[in-house]
Amino acid sequence: MEAPVAAAIQVSGLEKRFGAVVAVAGLSFAVAPGEIFGLVGPDGAGKTTTMRMLASVMRPDVGSIVIDGIDVLASPEQAKQHISYMPQRFGLYDDLTVEENIRFYADLFEVPRTVWQSRAAAMLDAADMTPFRKRLAGQLSGGMKQKLGLTCSLVHTPRVLLLDEPTTGVDPLSRREFWQILYSLRSEGVAMLISTAYLDEAERCDRVAMLHDGAMMYCDTPAKLKEQMPGVMLEVVTDDPRRAHDVVLGLSGVRGALLVGNGIHVHVDRRDCCAQIAVALQAEGIAATDIDAVEPTIEDLFVALLEQKKTGASK
Amino acid sequence: MRWRRIQAIVVKESLQIVRDSRSLMIVLLIPLFQMFMLGYGVSLDVQHIPLCAYDREGSQESQALLHRFSASPYFALQGLMGSYGEVEHNLDAGQCRLAIVIPSGFSKGLADAGKGTVQALLDATDSNTANLAANYARAVVTNYSADVQMEFVQKRGGTVQTLTPVEVQARVWFNEDLVSRNFIVPGIVALVMAIVGAQLTSLTIAREWERGTMELLISTPVEPTELMIGKLFPYFLVGMVDACICLGLAVFWFNVPFRGTLPALFFTTGLFLTVVLCIGYYVSVAIRSQVGASQVALLLTMLPTTLLSGFTFPIDQMPMAVQAVTYVVSARYYVTIIKALFLKGAPWGELVLPILCLTLYALIMVFFASRAFRKTLD
Ligand SMILES: Nc1ncnc2c1ncn2[C@@H]1O[C@H](COP(=O)(O)OP(=O)(O)O)[C@@H](O)[C@H]1O
Ligand SMILES: [Mg+2]
């Protein structure tokens, strides 16, 4: 489906240890120009460490990274000209205004004044931030901070964009605007690597890599990955998700269960497990207002795949 | 190295300095505060040195000399002793720091050869005070004998009365008023600048680590040298303002006469400031926390400047090994220069060696500071 002619990002055999901890264990993948590549995984999976090595702010122990034809390990400073990195922690200056921050990064990348000014104006406009040009970055909301971060990252028209959990703690509206910008970059041919804690967001990516303990579990399109999940996902809406979770896990035909916002997601073999679950919950005196099949999210998928791997390994 | 990136960092850093008005106030008030505290607080200002006298002659002349001592603001006559034993006891007990013994042939020697001899016994545990006390005492005695000679000449015959009386005056070279504060204040300027200068830059890199802005900064093409220049430049300006405050207080508040030239003063002050800013920057790079960096920077500048620059303890009285160490203390050169500029008005020629040393020192520090920073999180 992808088969890139020349990959914008080419990573192979990447490894990084911190003492005894293996943060990244032999990671290989490629991202094509104009592709949004998602990195998904629980905390500590090695997403940030991977991003850092790609941004050459950290050196890998083993492996190679080629970005836009440049060997990153051999000439990191040259590669940095083409890369933009948005760290997980907000990295701009709280005591500078929106405009001053943008100007600072434009100057560091030596973007001609007229170019960055019109570019920044357009981006601020698209992000609904034009009225806040003179506001100190520290006084912006979380969503606006991230949009400012993205604007700063984009003033020098990078070929590769590395975004480490850019939408964590961001309101839904800003998230939507944020993604709008990413989609427009896709059409400009920018390769994007994005890690996310919102797993529904991973579904917006062209391809997703699932990291677990620094290694890649799966790497495919969100749709393909979903196909790999056998069985059905049921959503049980209840006031007492914790107890419900424990109850359903003991039933036959249940592969796994996951706490979600308004109840639990139960991964079952067949659709008709519905009745069985309803009965079991009633017997325990747990009120379930609704039980129905739902589209599994990437998060469900992740848990299911992990479960599958574990049982596969123990057999 | 790109000018535009240096400029970007200068602008950004300056904005941050100006916006952080509290820190800016502190940075400008600290030198003021320290100058007053040290200028008044250091007990090196020698006045009212406790003095004991043992007058073995008891003549009119010896009494007159003792009167000169008690009238001098530099001495406080504690009492008259009756024996050497008593003198010794008083010195040992710390009752007096200086004892004057007037021998029995004093007035005779004065009358015969115009040379009266007195003996001065000094408690030299504090060599600085002892030196000054000895100089003051010599001055008092010399003044007195000069007056006596004058009188003597005038008594002898009317023929010499038309001559201008020869004025014999003891001069403690380069500090003729014998005001020790004049001697010490230029050194205090150096000390305050060393402390404040290193403090200024000790926070600059550590702050970026603590606030989480460093990771993004090192992902840009900025070069370590550009970062150093861009970060030091605004602090250099702030440091020069501090220097002006210190030097201004020295001249206009403490009334230390300034005999050198302003270009020489500002040039050497700029060099010294560069050195201490680099020390602070270096520490900031090495220690990624603001509190830690500021404390290490304080130690690294305050201790050597206080102890090894010749500001409080004369270098030529130190043990040889310690003297050797003082050559790597940048303040040594600056203290030499600034004291000379203030007290001697030394012309360029005399300062060539210390200025060359300080210049070399600054160049080496800039070189190391520019390579200190590593663009990595590892
Ligand atoms: N600077 C570091 N020093 C030591 N251990 C680290 C460091 N950075 C990350 N780790 C460890 O490496 C692993 C991967 O971390 P990270 O890359 O931050 O994961 P993620 O971003 O997916 O949460 C974790 O076990 C973490 O504790
Ligand atoms: Mg992370």
XYZ file of C-alpha atoms and ligand atoms in Angstrom:
721
model
C 0.000 0.000 0.000
C 2.767 2.476 0.860
C 6.022 1.275 -0.809
C 7.755 4.657 -0.688
C 10.103 5.527 -3.495
C 12.513 7.295 -1.185
C 11.637 7.215 2.479
C 11.744 10.538 4.320
C 12.622 8.702 7.504
C 14.490 5.412 7.448
C 15.264 3.828 10.788
C 16.955 0.490 11.232
C 18.093 -1.506 14.210
C 17.733 1.424 16.585
C 18.718 0.650 20.158
C 19.075 2.714 23.334
C 19.753 1.606 26.878
C 19.747 3.549 30.120
C 21.792 1.368 32.421
C 19.846 -1.837 32.748
C 16.713 -0.398 31.128
C 16.331 -1.106 27.445
C 14.309 1.901 26.296
C 14.398 1.109 22.584
C 15.183 -2.406 21.431
C 16.026 -2.826 17.781
C 13.466 -0.613 16.103
C 13.180 -0.455 12.300
C 10.657 1.427 10.209
C 10.334 3.816 7.304
C 8.085 6.825 6.782
C 7.288 8.129 3.312
C 6.986 11.812 2.404
C 3.436 12.946 3.066
C 2.755 10.114 5.437
C 1.489 10.408 9.007
C 3.100 7.638 10.976
C 1.777 6.990 14.499
C 3.755 5.674 17.435
C 1.460 4.096 19.962
C 2.264 2.390 23.199
C 1.844 2.608 26.953
C 4.001 4.887 29.122
C 7.588 3.753 29.071
C 7.236 1.991 25.730
C 10.073 4.066 24.310
C 8.191 6.592 22.170
C 9.932 9.659 23.544
C 13.366 8.046 23.392
C 12.773 7.126 19.749
C 11.709 10.684 18.923
C 14.737 12.107 20.681
C 17.121 9.951 18.714
C 15.450 10.957 15.464
C 15.702 14.616 16.461
C 19.387 13.973 17.287
C 19.148 15.331 20.767
C 20.148 11.884 21.999
C 22.531 9.356 20.495
C 21.464 5.779 19.896
C 23.704 2.961 21.111
C 23.201 0.962 17.936
C 21.368 1.485 14.664
C 21.076 3.959 11.846
C 18.764 6.844 11.039
C 18.519 8.403 7.602
C 16.334 11.456 7.201
C 15.788 12.953 3.756
C 18.881 11.165 2.536
C 21.057 12.523 5.366
C 22.763 10.135 7.745
C 21.605 11.641 11.033
C 24.290 10.050 13.162
C 27.079 11.240 10.888
C 25.804 14.799 10.327
C 23.215 15.628 12.969
C 23.473 19.391 12.503
C 22.782 19.138 8.795
C 19.794 16.894 9.439
C 18.396 19.373 11.959
C 17.887 21.878 9.142
C 15.181 19.628 7.723
C 13.623 18.366 10.927
C 11.200 19.889 13.360
C 10.750 18.368 16.748
C 8.039 19.130 19.271
C 9.043 17.612 22.596
C 6.502 16.053 24.926
C 7.102 18.818 27.454
C 6.263 22.334 26.233
C 9.580 23.697 25.052
C 8.854 27.335 24.256
C 9.604 30.343 26.408
C 6.785 31.222 28.790
C 8.140 34.726 29.233
C 8.193 35.550 25.537
C 5.120 36.474 23.536
C 3.643 34.346 20.778
C 5.316 36.512 18.156
C 8.673 36.615 19.910
C 8.755 32.841 20.186
C 7.998 32.430 16.496
C 10.614 34.986 15.570
C 13.213 33.273 17.744
C 12.810 29.962 15.931
C 12.610 31.621 12.543
C 15.919 33.336 13.275
C 17.561 30.147 14.507
C 16.637 28.468 11.228
C 17.564 31.602 9.285
C 14.228 31.825 7.519
C 13.972 35.006 5.417
C 11.864 37.586 7.193
C 9.133 37.934 4.570
C 8.803 34.163 4.320
C 8.329 33.432 7.981
C 6.161 36.446 8.604
C 3.586 35.537 5.990
C 3.796 31.886 6.944
C 3.338 32.615 10.648
C 0.466 34.975 9.940
C -1.324 32.318 7.890
C -0.759 29.640 10.495
C -1.850 31.799 13.409
C -4.931 32.653 11.434
C -5.692 29.012 10.727
C -5.253 28.237 14.407
C -7.511 31.131 15.496
C -4.617 32.669 17.354
C -4.153 35.985 15.587
C -5.649 37.988 18.499
C -3.086 36.465 20.860
C 0.066 37.476 19.010
C 1.198 39.774 21.822
C 0.295 37.435 24.644
C 3.012 35.755 26.704
C 3.218 32.060 25.873
C 2.924 31.216 29.572
C -0.555 32.746 29.629
C -1.955 30.622 26.802
C -4.264 27.650 27.287
C -2.844 24.171 26.793
C -4.359 23.883 23.344
C -3.033 27.237 22.208
C 0.411 26.423 23.550
C 0.535 23.317 21.405
C -0.684 25.184 18.339
C 1.998 27.786 18.975
C 4.546 25.006 19.321
C 3.454 23.614 15.989
C 3.601 27.047 14.385
C 7.150 27.550 15.660
C 8.121 24.115 14.376
C 6.792 24.895 10.948
C 8.238 28.351 10.263
C 11.210 26.814 8.500
C 9.148 24.417 6.347
C 10.681 21.175 7.607
C 10.633 17.983 5.539
C 10.150 15.864 8.621
C 7.998 16.632 11.620
C 8.440 14.783 14.922
C 5.562 15.298 17.335
C 5.757 13.726 20.778
C 2.246 13.479 22.247
C 1.308 16.876 20.846
C -2.350 16.745 21.852
C -2.072 15.509 25.426
C -4.100 17.818 27.646
C -5.561 19.706 24.708
C -9.278 20.480 24.351
C -11.186 18.678 21.560
C -11.651 21.799 19.431
C -7.951 22.628 19.445
C -7.202 18.985 18.731
C -9.356 19.112 15.647
C -7.671 22.299 14.453
C -4.308 20.720 15.190
C -5.131 17.756 13.005
C -6.388 20.009 10.253
C -2.932 21.536 10.110
C -1.324 18.095 10.001
C -3.560 17.021 7.134
C -2.649 20.109 5.144
C 1.026 19.317 5.730
C 0.451 15.840 4.406
C -0.528 17.292 1.077
C 2.680 19.349 1.127
C 4.664 16.127 1.372
C 5.879 16.510 4.956
C 6.641 13.208 6.666
C 5.206 13.101 10.158
C 5.982 10.897 13.094
C 3.489 11.382 15.869
C 3.208 9.636 19.199
C -0.040 9.803 21.021
C -1.694 8.823 24.248
C -5.156 9.344 22.744
C -5.457 6.098 20.983
C -8.452 7.116 18.932
C -6.051 9.644 17.427
C -3.870 6.856 16.123
C -6.766 5.943 13.822
C -6.212 9.194 11.984
C -2.668 8.136 11.042
C -1.799 6.500 7.744
C 0.122 3.797 9.529
C 0.569 2.931 13.153
C 3.456 1.268 14.944
C 2.722 -0.296 18.273
C 5.589 -0.163 20.709
C 5.907 -2.347 23.736
C 9.028 -2.331 25.907
C 10.942 -0.579 23.174
C 10.148 -3.130 20.497
C 7.627 -2.940 17.683
C 4.679 -5.289 18.171
C 2.819 -4.458 14.981
C 3.072 -1.955 12.242
C 0.276 -1.478 9.722
C -2.620 0.739 8.714
C -5.212 1.243 11.445
C -7.805 -0.632 9.352
C -5.537 -3.625 8.699
C -4.690 -3.861 12.336
C -8.341 -3.856 13.259
C -9.005 -6.717 10.883
C -6.493 -8.716 12.817
C -8.614 -8.593 15.899
C -10.912 -11.622 16.060
C -14.149 -11.476 17.995
C -16.380 -8.565 18.889
C -16.091 -5.521 21.127
C -18.978 -4.840 23.469
C -19.513 -1.663 25.372
C -21.137 -1.973 28.764
C -22.446 1.298 30.140
C -22.492 1.182 33.925
C -22.013 3.292 37.038
C -19.694 0.757 38.596
C -17.138 -0.064 35.917
C -14.512 -1.385 38.349
C -16.670 -4.163 39.746
C -18.199 -4.880 36.366
C -14.711 -5.256 34.957
C -13.835 -7.880 37.553
C -17.098 -9.748 37.068
C -16.910 -10.070 33.264
C -13.291 -11.193 33.278
C -14.374 -14.431 34.981
C -16.915 -15.349 32.290
C -16.208 -17.818 29.494
C -15.905 -16.374 26.017
C -14.501 -13.108 27.383
C -11.010 -12.363 26.075
C -10.409 -9.166 27.941
C -11.928 -6.036 29.379
C -10.859 -2.415 29.547
C -12.128 0.497 31.607
C -13.386 3.347 29.439
C -15.039 6.705 30.142
C -18.581 5.619 30.871
C -18.184 1.913 31.581
C -16.140 -0.948 30.199
C -15.180 -2.393 26.849
C -15.413 -6.167 26.805
C -13.660 -8.171 24.151
C -15.687 -11.354 23.481
C -15.592 -14.277 21.040
C -19.144 -13.879 19.745
C -21.822 -11.286 19.630
C -24.302 -13.364 21.702
C -22.128 -13.159 24.798
C -24.268 -10.070 25.415
C -26.972 -11.953 27.235
C -24.538 -13.887 29.366
C -22.855 -10.677 30.524
C -26.189 -9.021 31.300
C -27.206 -11.968 33.461
C -23.908 -12.106 35.285
C -23.955 -8.384 36.070
C -27.543 -8.551 37.275
C -26.652 -11.442 39.580
C -23.980 -9.244 41.165
C -26.415 -6.349 41.483
C -24.555 -4.116 39.043
C -26.825 -1.898 36.981
C -25.890 -1.952 33.300
C -27.965 0.536 31.327
C -26.746 -0.581 27.933
C -24.756 -3.411 26.377
C -24.000 -3.196 22.687
C -21.384 -3.991 20.067
C -19.106 -1.047 19.164
C -16.289 -0.348 16.733
C -13.141 -1.302 18.605
C -10.736 1.552 19.212
C -7.014 1.223 18.731
C -6.746 1.030 22.466
C -8.993 -2.023 22.555
C -6.971 -3.453 19.756
C -3.734 -2.798 21.554
C -4.882 -4.556 24.695
C -6.273 -7.443 22.660
C -3.092 -7.864 20.651
C -0.982 -7.739 23.749
C -3.227 -10.375 25.334
C -2.948 -12.495 22.225
C 0.815 -12.248 22.254
C 1.004 -13.253 25.883
C -1.241 -16.312 25.506
C 0.578 -17.204 22.303
C 3.865 -17.095 24.115
C 2.674 -19.154 27.064
C 1.336 -21.927 24.834
C 28.915 30.730 13.080
C 25.924 32.767 11.995
C 25.340 36.339 13.069
C 21.575 35.976 12.783
C 21.415 33.135 15.262
C 23.638 35.009 17.731
C 21.379 37.999 17.379
C 18.307 35.831 17.971
C 19.729 34.566 21.239
C 20.829 38.037 22.313
C 17.313 39.375 21.711
C 15.629 36.463 23.442
C 17.943 36.551 26.436
C 17.623 40.334 26.771
C 13.832 40.123 26.694
C 13.936 37.513 29.410
C 16.281 39.621 31.535
C 14.107 42.706 31.172
C 10.854 40.833 31.827
C 12.184 39.251 34.982
C 12.197 42.609 36.750
C 12.655 41.121 40.193
C 15.868 39.384 39.243
C 17.033 42.465 37.408
C 16.500 44.578 40.529
C 18.431 42.064 42.600
C 21.232 42.003 40.101
C 21.540 45.773 40.293
C 21.040 46.051 44.045
C 23.435 43.305 45.061
C 26.570 45.214 44.053
C 25.251 48.265 45.871
C 24.579 46.246 48.984
C 27.849 44.365 48.851
C 29.874 47.502 48.275
C 28.403 49.083 51.386
C 28.661 45.956 53.450
C 32.253 45.269 52.519
C 33.321 48.889 52.229
C 32.276 49.589 55.798
C 32.372 46.136 57.247
C 35.866 44.988 56.492
C 37.852 45.769 59.617
C 40.912 46.494 57.547
C 40.175 50.126 57.840
C 42.738 50.905 60.467
C 41.834 53.624 62.898
C 42.139 53.750 66.649
C 44.817 51.101 66.749
C 45.256 50.317 70.445
C 48.640 51.620 71.466
C 50.770 51.244 74.592
C 53.728 53.414 75.371
C 56.728 52.887 77.593
C 58.455 56.177 78.109
C 61.896 55.453 79.536
C 62.986 59.043 79.332
C 60.114 61.096 80.604
C 61.428 64.299 79.021
C 59.506 67.156 77.497
C 60.370 65.877 74.007
C 59.214 62.329 74.691
C 55.981 63.628 76.139
C 55.464 65.737 73.061
C 55.941 62.726 70.826
C 53.460 60.669 72.822
C 51.056 63.516 72.578
C 51.353 63.341 68.797
C 50.400 59.694 68.971
C 47.372 60.225 71.148
C 46.254 63.113 68.961
C 46.419 60.952 65.825
C 43.130 59.402 64.735
C 44.945 56.216 63.841
C 45.972 55.424 67.394
C 44.241 55.154 70.714
C 46.670 55.384 73.591
C 45.675 52.704 76.060
C 48.131 53.549 78.786
C 51.679 54.103 79.915
C 53.707 51.082 80.862
C 56.349 50.893 83.535
C 58.519 48.056 82.172
C 59.270 45.883 79.176
C 57.549 43.030 80.946
C 54.394 45.041 81.137
C 54.663 45.942 77.422
C 55.077 42.324 76.475
C 52.196 41.255 78.642
C 49.913 43.848 77.076
C 50.858 42.852 73.532
C 50.344 39.175 74.302
C 47.022 39.804 75.915
C 45.911 41.765 72.885
C 45.420 44.950 74.924
C 47.401 46.793 72.292
C 48.659 45.986 68.833
C 51.499 48.417 68.834
C 53.835 49.424 71.608
C 56.125 52.444 71.407
C 59.210 52.405 73.556
C 61.050 55.691 73.892
C 64.645 55.076 74.999
C 66.323 57.290 77.568
C 68.691 58.926 75.033
C 65.823 60.092 72.838
C 65.925 63.861 73.332
C 69.723 63.925 73.302
C 69.868 62.137 69.960
C 67.248 64.475 68.666
C 69.203 67.533 69.723
C 72.639 66.279 68.606
C 72.032 64.657 65.279
C 68.442 65.516 64.648
C 67.814 61.800 64.967
C 65.659 60.490 67.721
C 65.158 56.782 67.787
C 62.100 55.050 69.101
C 61.328 51.380 69.191
C 58.051 50.025 67.883
C 56.795 46.585 68.865
C 54.076 45.152 66.731
C 51.563 42.418 67.063
C 51.816 41.078 63.527
C 49.222 38.318 63.623
C 47.256 40.399 61.185
C 50.011 41.406 58.851
C 47.866 43.887 57.010
C 47.018 45.891 60.089
C 50.553 45.500 61.375
C 51.975 46.939 58.188
C 49.651 49.845 58.248
C 50.237 50.482 61.958
C 53.983 50.482 61.434
C 53.627 52.921 58.565
C 51.375 55.210 60.555
C 53.759 55.124 63.493
C 56.690 55.940 61.265
C 54.749 58.832 59.827
C 53.935 60.233 63.234
C 57.563 59.976 64.360
C 58.928 61.448 61.156
C 56.536 64.348 61.299
C 57.511 65.008 64.835
C 61.260 64.940 64.187
C 60.807 67.141 61.160
C 59.059 69.720 63.287
C 61.808 69.515 65.865
C 64.480 70.027 63.227
C 62.590 72.945 61.825
C 62.437 74.592 65.200
C 66.090 73.853 65.702
C 67.094 75.496 62.448
C 64.962 78.519 63.136
C 66.472 78.898 66.634
C 70.046 78.761 65.371
C 70.165 81.975 63.410
C 68.086 84.477 61.557
C 69.998 83.958 58.344
C 68.124 80.896 57.266
C 64.753 82.393 57.959
C 64.489 83.591 54.404
C 64.779 80.049 53.148
C 61.619 78.143 52.520
C 61.405 75.609 55.337
C 62.165 72.148 54.048
C 59.172 70.015 54.554
C 59.916 66.500 55.515
C 56.913 64.358 55.217
C 56.618 60.672 55.391
C 54.890 59.293 52.378
C 53.442 55.890 52.260
C 53.737 55.556 48.569
C 50.565 55.203 46.544
C 48.375 55.697 49.547
C 49.732 58.868 51.036
C 46.745 59.690 53.168
C 47.256 56.410 54.934
C 43.607 55.666 54.507
C 43.400 51.943 54.306
C 39.956 52.153 52.809
C 41.534 53.616 49.716
C 43.626 50.557 49.601
C 40.831 48.094 50.110
C 37.917 49.516 48.144
C 39.381 48.809 44.678
C 39.826 45.224 45.804
C 36.226 45.129 46.948
C 35.137 46.289 43.509
C 36.951 43.273 42.066
C 35.380 40.945 44.609
C 31.850 42.207 44.024
C 32.263 41.995 40.271
C 33.590 38.464 40.499
C 30.667 37.348 42.629
C 27.939 39.135 40.692
C 29.396 38.368 37.262
C 29.550 34.642 37.799
C 26.112 34.658 39.412
C 24.630 36.349 36.357
C 25.605 33.605 33.963
C 25.496 30.654 36.332
C 21.733 30.488 35.892
C 21.484 30.947 32.169
C 21.944 27.391 30.901
C 20.626 25.700 34.023
C 17.400 27.687 33.668
C 16.800 26.272 30.201
C 17.194 22.758 31.556
C 14.892 23.390 34.489
C 12.172 25.074 32.462
C 12.268 22.381 29.798
C 13.221 24.696 26.957
C 16.595 23.096 26.326
C 15.334 20.029 24.499
C 13.730 22.134 21.796
C 16.684 24.506 21.643
C 19.201 21.742 20.984
C 16.998 20.300 18.261
C 17.681 23.458 16.223
C 20.863 24.079 14.202
C 22.190 26.562 16.796
C 25.912 26.098 17.456
C 27.431 25.994 20.956
C 29.605 29.016 20.182
C 26.603 31.012 19.009
C 24.733 30.044 22.143
C 27.611 31.175 24.340
C 28.109 34.522 22.632
C 24.392 35.203 22.488
C 23.938 34.387 26.134
C 27.003 36.203 27.463
C 26.531 39.444 25.575
C 23.445 40.755 27.425
C 24.962 39.740 30.738
C 28.134 41.557 29.793
C 26.112 44.743 29.503
C 24.375 44.116 32.822
C 27.767 43.337 34.362
C 29.215 46.585 33.057
C 26.327 48.481 34.626
C 27.152 46.698 37.868
C 30.792 47.643 37.401
C 29.817 51.280 36.961
C 27.798 51.123 40.161
C 30.751 49.648 42.056
C 33.339 51.996 40.608
C 31.042 54.974 41.030
C 30.534 54.142 44.701
C 34.250 53.712 45.159
C 35.023 57.137 43.771
C 32.039 59.223 44.796
C 30.910 57.583 47.999
C 34.064 56.142 49.504
C 36.094 59.013 48.060
C 38.848 56.795 46.801
C 40.922 59.001 44.518
C 41.092 57.730 40.967
C 44.325 58.565 39.190
C 44.221 56.288 36.159
C 42.479 56.731 32.851
C 38.912 55.666 32.177
C 39.707 53.710 28.982
C 42.227 51.624 30.898
C 39.732 51.085 33.694
C 36.890 50.024 31.431
C 39.040 47.897 29.196
C 40.475 45.882 32.068
C 37.130 45.738 33.834
C 35.595 44.340 30.645
C 38.310 41.703 30.483
C 37.793 40.646 34.062
C 34.034 40.601 33.604
C 34.465 38.352 30.580
C 36.480 35.933 32.671
C 33.949 35.713 35.486
C 30.992 35.507 33.093
C 32.700 32.564 31.418
C 33.278 30.896 34.787
C 29.571 31.246 35.567
C 28.604 29.980 32.127
C 30.920 27.023 32.418
C 29.407 26.093 35.770
C 25.917 26.504 34.359
C 26.719 24.093 31.561
C 28.198 21.548 33.933
C 25.483 21.696 36.579
C 21.975 21.511 35.256
C 20.231 22.962 38.311
C 20.014 26.671 39.023
C 20.556 26.431 42.770
C 23.540 24.129 42.423
C 25.112 26.186 39.674
C 24.743 29.451 41.545
C 26.346 28.007 44.680
C 29.270 26.478 42.862
C 29.788 29.717 40.953
C 29.791 31.644 44.225
C 32.435 29.364 45.715
C 34.575 29.417 42.614
C 34.700 33.192 42.470
C 34.397 34.391 46.048
C 36.997 32.177 47.689
C 39.915 32.687 45.302
C 39.180 36.387 44.952
C 39.036 36.900 48.698
C 41.987 34.744 49.633
C 44.346 34.603 46.684
C 44.035 37.847 44.761
C 46.159 39.946 47.074
C 43.046 41.856 48.028
C 43.128 40.995 51.718
C 46.391 39.116 52.102
C 49.490 40.446 50.379
C 50.675 37.891 47.854
C 54.376 38.351 48.614
C 53.759 37.283 52.191
C 52.175 33.995 51.196
C 54.063 30.697 51.212
C 55.726 30.008 47.863
C 53.349 27.196 46.944
C 50.341 29.416 47.550
C 51.959 32.236 45.620
C 52.245 29.905 42.648
C 48.547 29.150 42.881
C 47.645 32.829 42.724
C 48.829 32.965 39.127
C 45.772 31.003 38.049
C 43.435 33.319 39.944
C 42.221 35.860 37.422
C 41.340 38.338 40.168
C 45.029 38.547 41.012
C 45.679 40.416 37.781
C 42.610 42.564 37.992
C 43.248 43.527 41.612
C 46.807 44.491 40.707
C 45.582 46.560 37.786
C 42.697 48.259 39.492
C 44.707 49.101 42.620
C 47.414 50.570 40.447
C 44.878 52.535 38.415
C 43.208 53.913 41.503
C 46.186 54.617 43.713
C 49.105 55.120 41.358
C 47.443 56.253 38.168
C 49.783 53.844 36.520
C 50.357 54.561 32.848
C 49.724 51.822 30.269
C 53.367 50.827 30.203
C 53.444 49.723 33.799
C 50.325 47.644 33.433
C 51.332 45.799 30.302
C 52.186 42.549 32.023
C 49.062 42.146 34.168
C 46.874 43.327 31.285
C 48.456 40.807 28.950
C 47.939 38.063 31.496
C 44.310 39.055 32.000
C 43.732 39.218 28.239
C 45.225 35.791 27.771
C 43.132 34.523 30.648
C 39.954 35.940 29.092
C 40.761 34.429 25.698
C 41.356 30.999 27.204
C 38.133 31.187 29.198
C 36.114 32.247 26.156
C 37.631 29.405 24.176
C 36.702 26.804 26.769
C 33.272 28.271 27.418
C 32.453 28.244 23.724
C 33.169 24.541 23.542
C 31.707 23.596 26.895
C 28.150 23.077 25.800
C 27.167 19.752 24.294
C 23.960 19.605 22.316
C 22.710 16.379 23.819
C 20.384 15.092 26.516
C 22.652 12.145 27.303
N 16.991 9.945 30.417
C 16.628 8.714 30.851
N 17.357 8.097 31.801
C 17.007 6.876 32.240
N 15.965 6.175 31.805
C 15.187 6.737 30.861
C 15.484 8.038 30.340
N 14.550 8.334 29.411
C 13.707 7.287 29.351
N 14.088 6.309 30.212
C 13.424 5.017 30.387
O 13.301 4.438 29.117
C 12.031 3.848 28.970
C 11.296 4.471 27.796
O 10.916 5.796 28.141
P 10.214 6.778 27.121
O 10.969 6.759 25.864
O 10.082 8.089 27.812
O 8.794 6.131 26.925
P 7.415 6.781 26.475
O 7.678 8.089 25.846
O 6.833 5.794 25.520
O 6.582 6.906 27.694
C 11.310 4.002 30.291
O 11.511 2.821 31.037
C 12.035 5.152 30.932
O 12.027 5.002 32.330
Mg 6.904 9.977 26.297
